[in-house]
Amino acid sequence: MTGPALTPALAEPAGTDTGPGGAPARRGPVPVAVLRGLAGLAGLVTVLEVLPHTGLVSADYLPPASETVRTLGTLLAEPAFWTALGDTLTGWGLGLAGAVVAGVAAGVVIGSVPVLRAVTASTIEFLRPIPSVALIPVAVLLYGTDLRSKLLLVVYASFWQVIVQVLAGMQDVDPVAEDTARSYLLGTWGRVRHVLWPTALPYVMTGVRLAATVALILTITAELVIGAPGLGHEIAVAQVSGAVPRVYALVLVTGLLGVAVNLAARAVERRALHWHQSVRTEVTA
């Protein structure tokens, strides 16, 4: 049985250069894209270092990049920083896990029953666009500023990223493959395992990758607005106390954390979809 159709998020154009004998050509030790990315990053750091010295922007509001890096080094030596980082990662991880489990389970159940999908379609389309930050007052009223407030916001925001992708994957199942499975007398679990799940898995991984980023955004937002423990709370405290370099250093940490989350999600996606055409194309390109 052939693999499922590519999702738009996974189907990325890639070259198909081949080596001797038709074997895929291997990339050089340093891809050009990486060099360009490093050059762009170096240019940004240079601008942030020079701009405060030109007088166009006051160093009181935009400290030089070197001062931000020095402040970051000081942060790394503080136990309170690592505690805040642990609080952020805990809220992010628990919220993402809950959203993925709930989204996959609900998506498979709803997508497997056409009547149930038709009944819930309008409800999903009504609830999905509601901004998660609009639930901050509700979260504070229910749980105060503890971990449960973060989890409420993170799970709500990330859940829709997953369930929408799962439903799209369930809808993309080849009717011929499904009829073939029924003709071989496969039960419900057999059809889900051998037909529905392989088709939906690329969509699921796309939803997980999107949900991972959304979960981090909502975690830090909850800490920043509600005052829940974590990096967002540390940013708010530094802002109130006027520690501008510390604010930028903490923002830099959240940015690096976002990059790490995205790279980890892509690595998991490639490993889970090693059989999928999109991943094989990326590897051999």
Coordinates of C-alpha atoms in Angstrom, one line a residue:
M1 CA 0.0 0.0 0.0
T2 CA 1.4 3.4 -0.9
G3 CA 2.0 6.1 1.6
P4 CA -0.5 8.8 2.3
A5 CA -0.7 12.0 0.4
L6 CA 1.5 14.9 1.4
T7 CA 0.1 17.7 3.5
P8 CA 0.8 21.2 2.4
A9 CA 2.8 21.8 5.5
L10 CA 5.0 18.8 4.8
A11 CA 5.3 19.0 1.0
E12 CA 8.3 21.3 0.5
P13 CA 10.0 21.7 -2.8
A14 CA 13.5 20.1 -2.8
G15 CA 16.1 19.3 -5.3
T16 CA 16.7 15.7 -6.6
D17 CA 20.4 15.8 -7.6
T18 CA 21.9 12.4 -7.9
G19 CA 25.4 11.1 -7.8
P20 CA 27.1 8.3 -9.8
G21 CA 24.9 5.3 -10.5
G22 CA 21.7 7.3 -9.7
A23 CA 22.5 7.4 -5.9
P24 CA 21.4 10.5 -4.1
A25 CA 24.1 13.2 -3.9
R26 CA 25.3 14.0 -0.4
R27 CA 25.5 17.5 0.8
G28 CA 28.7 19.2 1.6
P29 CA 30.0 19.6 5.1
V30 CA 28.4 23.1 5.5
P31 CA 25.2 23.7 3.5
V32 CA 24.9 27.1 1.9
A33 CA 21.6 27.8 3.7
V34 CA 23.4 27.4 7.1
L35 CA 26.2 29.8 6.0
R36 CA 23.6 32.3 4.9
G37 CA 21.7 32.0 8.2
L38 CA 24.9 32.5 10.2
A39 CA 25.7 35.6 8.1
G40 CA 22.2 37.0 8.7
L41 CA 22.6 36.4 12.4
A42 CA 26.0 38.0 12.5
G43 CA 24.6 41.0 10.7
L44 CA 21.8 41.4 13.2
V45 CA 24.2 41.2 16.1
T46 CA 26.4 43.8 14.5
V47 CA 23.4 46.2 14.0
L48 CA 22.3 45.7 17.7
E49 CA 25.9 46.4 18.8
V50 CA 26.4 49.5 16.7
L51 CA 23.0 51.1 16.8
P52 CA 23.0 52.2 20.5
H53 CA 26.4 53.9 19.9
T54 CA 25.1 56.0 17.0
G55 CA 22.6 58.0 19.0
L56 CA 19.7 56.9 16.9
V57 CA 18.4 54.7 19.8
S58 CA 19.2 55.4 23.4
A59 CA 21.3 52.7 25.2
D60 CA 18.9 53.1 28.1
Y61 CA 16.2 51.4 26.0
L62 CA 18.4 49.2 23.6
P63 CA 21.6 48.2 25.2
P64 CA 24.5 47.0 23.0
A65 CA 24.5 43.3 22.1
S66 CA 27.7 42.8 24.0
E67 CA 26.1 44.0 27.2
T68 CA 23.1 41.7 26.7
V69 CA 25.4 38.8 26.3
R70 CA 27.3 39.7 29.5
T71 CA 24.0 39.9 31.3
L72 CA 23.0 36.5 29.9
G73 CA 26.3 35.1 31.3
T74 CA 25.3 36.5 34.7
L75 CA 21.9 35.0 34.5
L76 CA 23.3 31.5 33.8
A77 CA 25.1 31.6 37.1
E78 CA 21.9 32.3 39.1
P79 CA 19.9 29.4 40.5
A80 CA 16.7 31.4 40.3
F81 CA 17.1 31.5 36.5
W82 CA 17.3 27.8 36.2
T83 CA 14.3 27.4 38.5
A84 CA 12.3 29.8 36.3
L85 CA 13.4 27.9 33.2
G86 CA 12.3 24.7 34.8
D87 CA 8.9 26.2 35.6
T88 CA 8.4 27.3 32.0
L89 CA 9.5 23.9 30.6
T90 CA 7.2 22.1 33.0
G91 CA 4.1 24.2 32.0
W92 CA 5.0 23.8 28.3
G93 CA 5.6 20.1 28.4
L94 CA 2.5 19.2 30.5
G95 CA 0.3 21.5 28.5
L96 CA 1.6 20.2 25.1
A97 CA 1.3 16.5 26.2
G98 CA -2.3 17.1 27.3
A99 CA -3.2 18.9 24.1
V100 CA -1.7 16.2 21.9
V101 CA -3.4 13.3 23.7
A102 CA -6.8 15.1 23.8
G103 CA -6.5 16.3 20.2
V104 CA -5.5 13.0 18.7
A105 CA -8.1 11.1 20.6
A106 CA -10.9 13.5 19.8
G107 CA -9.8 13.8 16.2
V108 CA -9.7 10.0 15.6
V109 CA -13.1 9.5 17.2
I110 CA -14.8 12.4 15.4
G111 CA -13.1 11.7 12.1
S112 CA -14.1 8.1 12.1
V113 CA -17.8 8.8 12.5
P114 CA -19.2 11.0 9.7
V115 CA -22.3 11.9 11.6
L116 CA -20.3 13.0 14.6
R117 CA -18.0 15.0 12.4
A118 CA -21.0 16.8 10.8
V119 CA -22.5 17.5 14.3
T120 CA -19.3 18.9 15.8
A121 CA -18.1 20.9 12.7
S122 CA -19.9 24.1 13.6
T123 CA -18.8 23.9 17.3
I124 CA -15.2 23.4 16.4
E125 CA -15.2 26.3 13.9
F126 CA -16.8 28.5 16.6
L127 CA -14.4 27.7 19.4
R128 CA -11.2 27.5 17.5
P129 CA -10.8 31.2 16.6
I130 CA -11.3 32.4 20.2
P131 CA -8.0 33.9 21.3
S132 CA -6.5 32.0 24.2
V133 CA -5.4 35.2 25.9
A134 CA -9.1 36.0 26.2
L135 CA -9.3 33.2 28.7
I136 CA -6.7 34.7 31.1
P137 CA -9.3 36.3 33.4
V138 CA -11.1 33.0 33.5
A139 CA -7.9 31.1 34.3
V140 CA -7.1 33.6 37.1
L141 CA -10.6 33.3 38.6
L142 CA -10.4 29.5 38.6
Y143 CA -6.8 28.8 39.6
G144 CA -5.1 32.0 40.5
T145 CA -1.5 32.2 39.4
D146 CA -0.4 28.6 39.9
L147 CA 0.5 26.0 37.2
R148 CA -3.1 25.1 36.5
S149 CA -3.7 28.6 35.0
K150 CA -0.9 28.0 32.5
L151 CA -2.1 24.6 31.7
L152 CA -5.6 25.8 30.9
L153 CA -4.3 28.4 28.4
V154 CA -1.7 26.1 26.9
V155 CA -4.0 23.1 26.4
Y156 CA -6.8 25.2 25.0
A157 CA -4.5 26.9 22.4
S158 CA -2.6 23.8 21.4
F159 CA -5.6 21.5 21.3
W160 CA -7.0 23.1 18.2
Q161 CA -3.7 22.9 16.4
V162 CA -3.7 19.2 16.8
I163 CA -7.4 18.3 16.3
V164 CA -7.8 20.3 13.1
Q165 CA -4.8 18.5 11.5
V166 CA -6.0 15.1 12.7
L167 CA -9.5 15.7 11.2
A168 CA -7.8 16.8 7.9
G169 CA -5.8 13.6 7.9
M170 CA -8.8 11.4 8.6
Q171 CA -10.7 13.0 5.8
D172 CA -7.7 12.4 3.4
V173 CA -8.0 8.6 3.7
D174 CA -8.1 6.9 0.3
P175 CA -11.6 5.4 -0.2
V176 CA -10.2 2.6 -2.2
A177 CA -7.8 1.7 0.6
E178 CA -10.6 1.8 3.1
D179 CA -12.9 -0.4 1.0
T180 CA -10.0 -2.8 0.5
A181 CA -9.5 -3.0 4.2
R182 CA -13.2 -3.8 4.7
S183 CA -13.1 -6.5 2.0
Y184 CA -10.3 -8.2 3.9
L185 CA -12.6 -8.1 6.9
L186 CA -10.5 -5.8 9.0
G187 CA -12.2 -4.7 12.1
T188 CA -12.4 -1.1 13.4
W189 CA -9.1 -1.3 15.2
G190 CA -7.4 -2.9 12.1
R191 CA -8.7 -0.1 9.8
V192 CA -7.5 2.5 12.2
R193 CA -4.1 0.9 12.6
H194 CA -3.4 0.0 9.0
V195 CA -5.3 2.6 7.0
L196 CA -6.5 5.6 8.9
W197 CA -3.4 6.1 11.2
P198 CA -0.7 5.9 8.4
T199 CA -2.7 8.5 6.4
A200 CA -3.3 10.8 9.4
L201 CA 0.2 10.5 10.9
P202 CA 1.8 13.2 8.7
Y203 CA -1.0 15.6 9.6
V204 CA -0.7 14.7 13.3
M205 CA 3.1 15.5 13.3
T206 CA 2.4 18.8 11.6
G207 CA -0.2 19.5 14.3
V208 CA 2.3 18.6 17.1
R209 CA 5.0 20.8 15.6
L210 CA 2.6 23.8 15.4
A211 CA 1.2 23.0 18.9
A212 CA 4.7 22.9 20.4
T213 CA 5.4 26.5 19.3
V214 CA 2.0 27.7 20.3
A215 CA 2.3 26.0 23.7
L216 CA 5.6 27.8 24.4
I217 CA 4.1 31.2 23.4
L218 CA 1.1 30.7 25.7
T219 CA 3.3 29.5 28.5
I220 CA 5.4 32.6 28.5
T221 CA 2.4 34.8 27.9
A222 CA 0.6 33.4 30.9
E223 CA 3.7 33.9 33.1
L224 CA 4.1 37.5 31.8
V225 CA 0.5 38.5 32.3
I226 CA -0.7 36.4 35.1
G227 CA 2.5 36.3 37.1
A228 CA 2.8 32.5 37.2
P229 CA 6.4 31.4 38.0
G230 CA 8.7 31.1 34.9
L231 CA 10.7 33.1 32.4
G232 CA 7.7 35.4 31.6
H233 CA 7.4 36.4 35.2
E234 CA 11.2 37.1 35.4
I235 CA 10.8 39.4 32.3
A236 CA 8.0 41.2 34.0
V237 CA 10.0 41.7 37.2
A238 CA 13.0 42.9 35.3
Q239 CA 10.9 45.4 33.4
V240 CA 9.3 46.8 36.5
S241 CA 12.7 47.1 38.2
G242 CA 14.2 48.9 35.2
A243 CA 16.8 46.2 34.5
V244 CA 16.8 46.7 30.7
P245 CA 19.8 44.5 29.9
R246 CA 18.3 41.7 32.0
V247 CA 15.0 42.1 30.0
Y248 CA 16.8 41.7 26.7
A249 CA 18.8 38.8 28.1
L250 CA 15.7 36.9 29.2
V251 CA 14.0 37.7 25.8
L252 CA 17.0 36.2 24.1
V253 CA 16.6 33.1 26.2
T254 CA 13.0 32.7 25.2
G255 CA 14.0 33.1 21.6
L256 CA 16.7 30.4 21.9
L257 CA 14.2 28.2 23.6
G258 CA 11.7 28.7 20.8
V259 CA 14.4 27.7 18.3
A260 CA 15.3 24.6 20.3
V261 CA 11.6 23.6 20.5
N262 CA 11.2 24.0 16.8
L263 CA 14.3 22.0 16.0
A264 CA 13.3 19.2 18.4
A265 CA 9.8 19.1 16.9
R266 CA 11.2 18.8 13.4
A267 CA 13.6 16.0 14.6
V268 CA 10.7 14.0 16.1
E269 CA 8.7 14.6 12.9
R270 CA 11.5 13.3 10.7
R271 CA 12.0 10.2 12.9
A272 CA 8.3 9.4 13.1
L273 CA 7.9 9.9 9.3
H274 CA 11.1 8.3 8.2
W275 CA 9.0 6.2 5.8
H276 CA 7.2 9.2 4.3
Q277 CA 8.1 10.6 0.9
S278 CA 8.6 14.2 2.2
V279 CA 11.2 13.0 4.7
R280 CA 13.0 10.8 2.2
T281 CA 13.1 13.8 -0.2
E282 CA 14.6 16.0 2.4
V283 CA 17.3 13.4 3.3
T284 CA 18.3 12.7 -0.3
A285 CA 18.1 16.3 -1.6

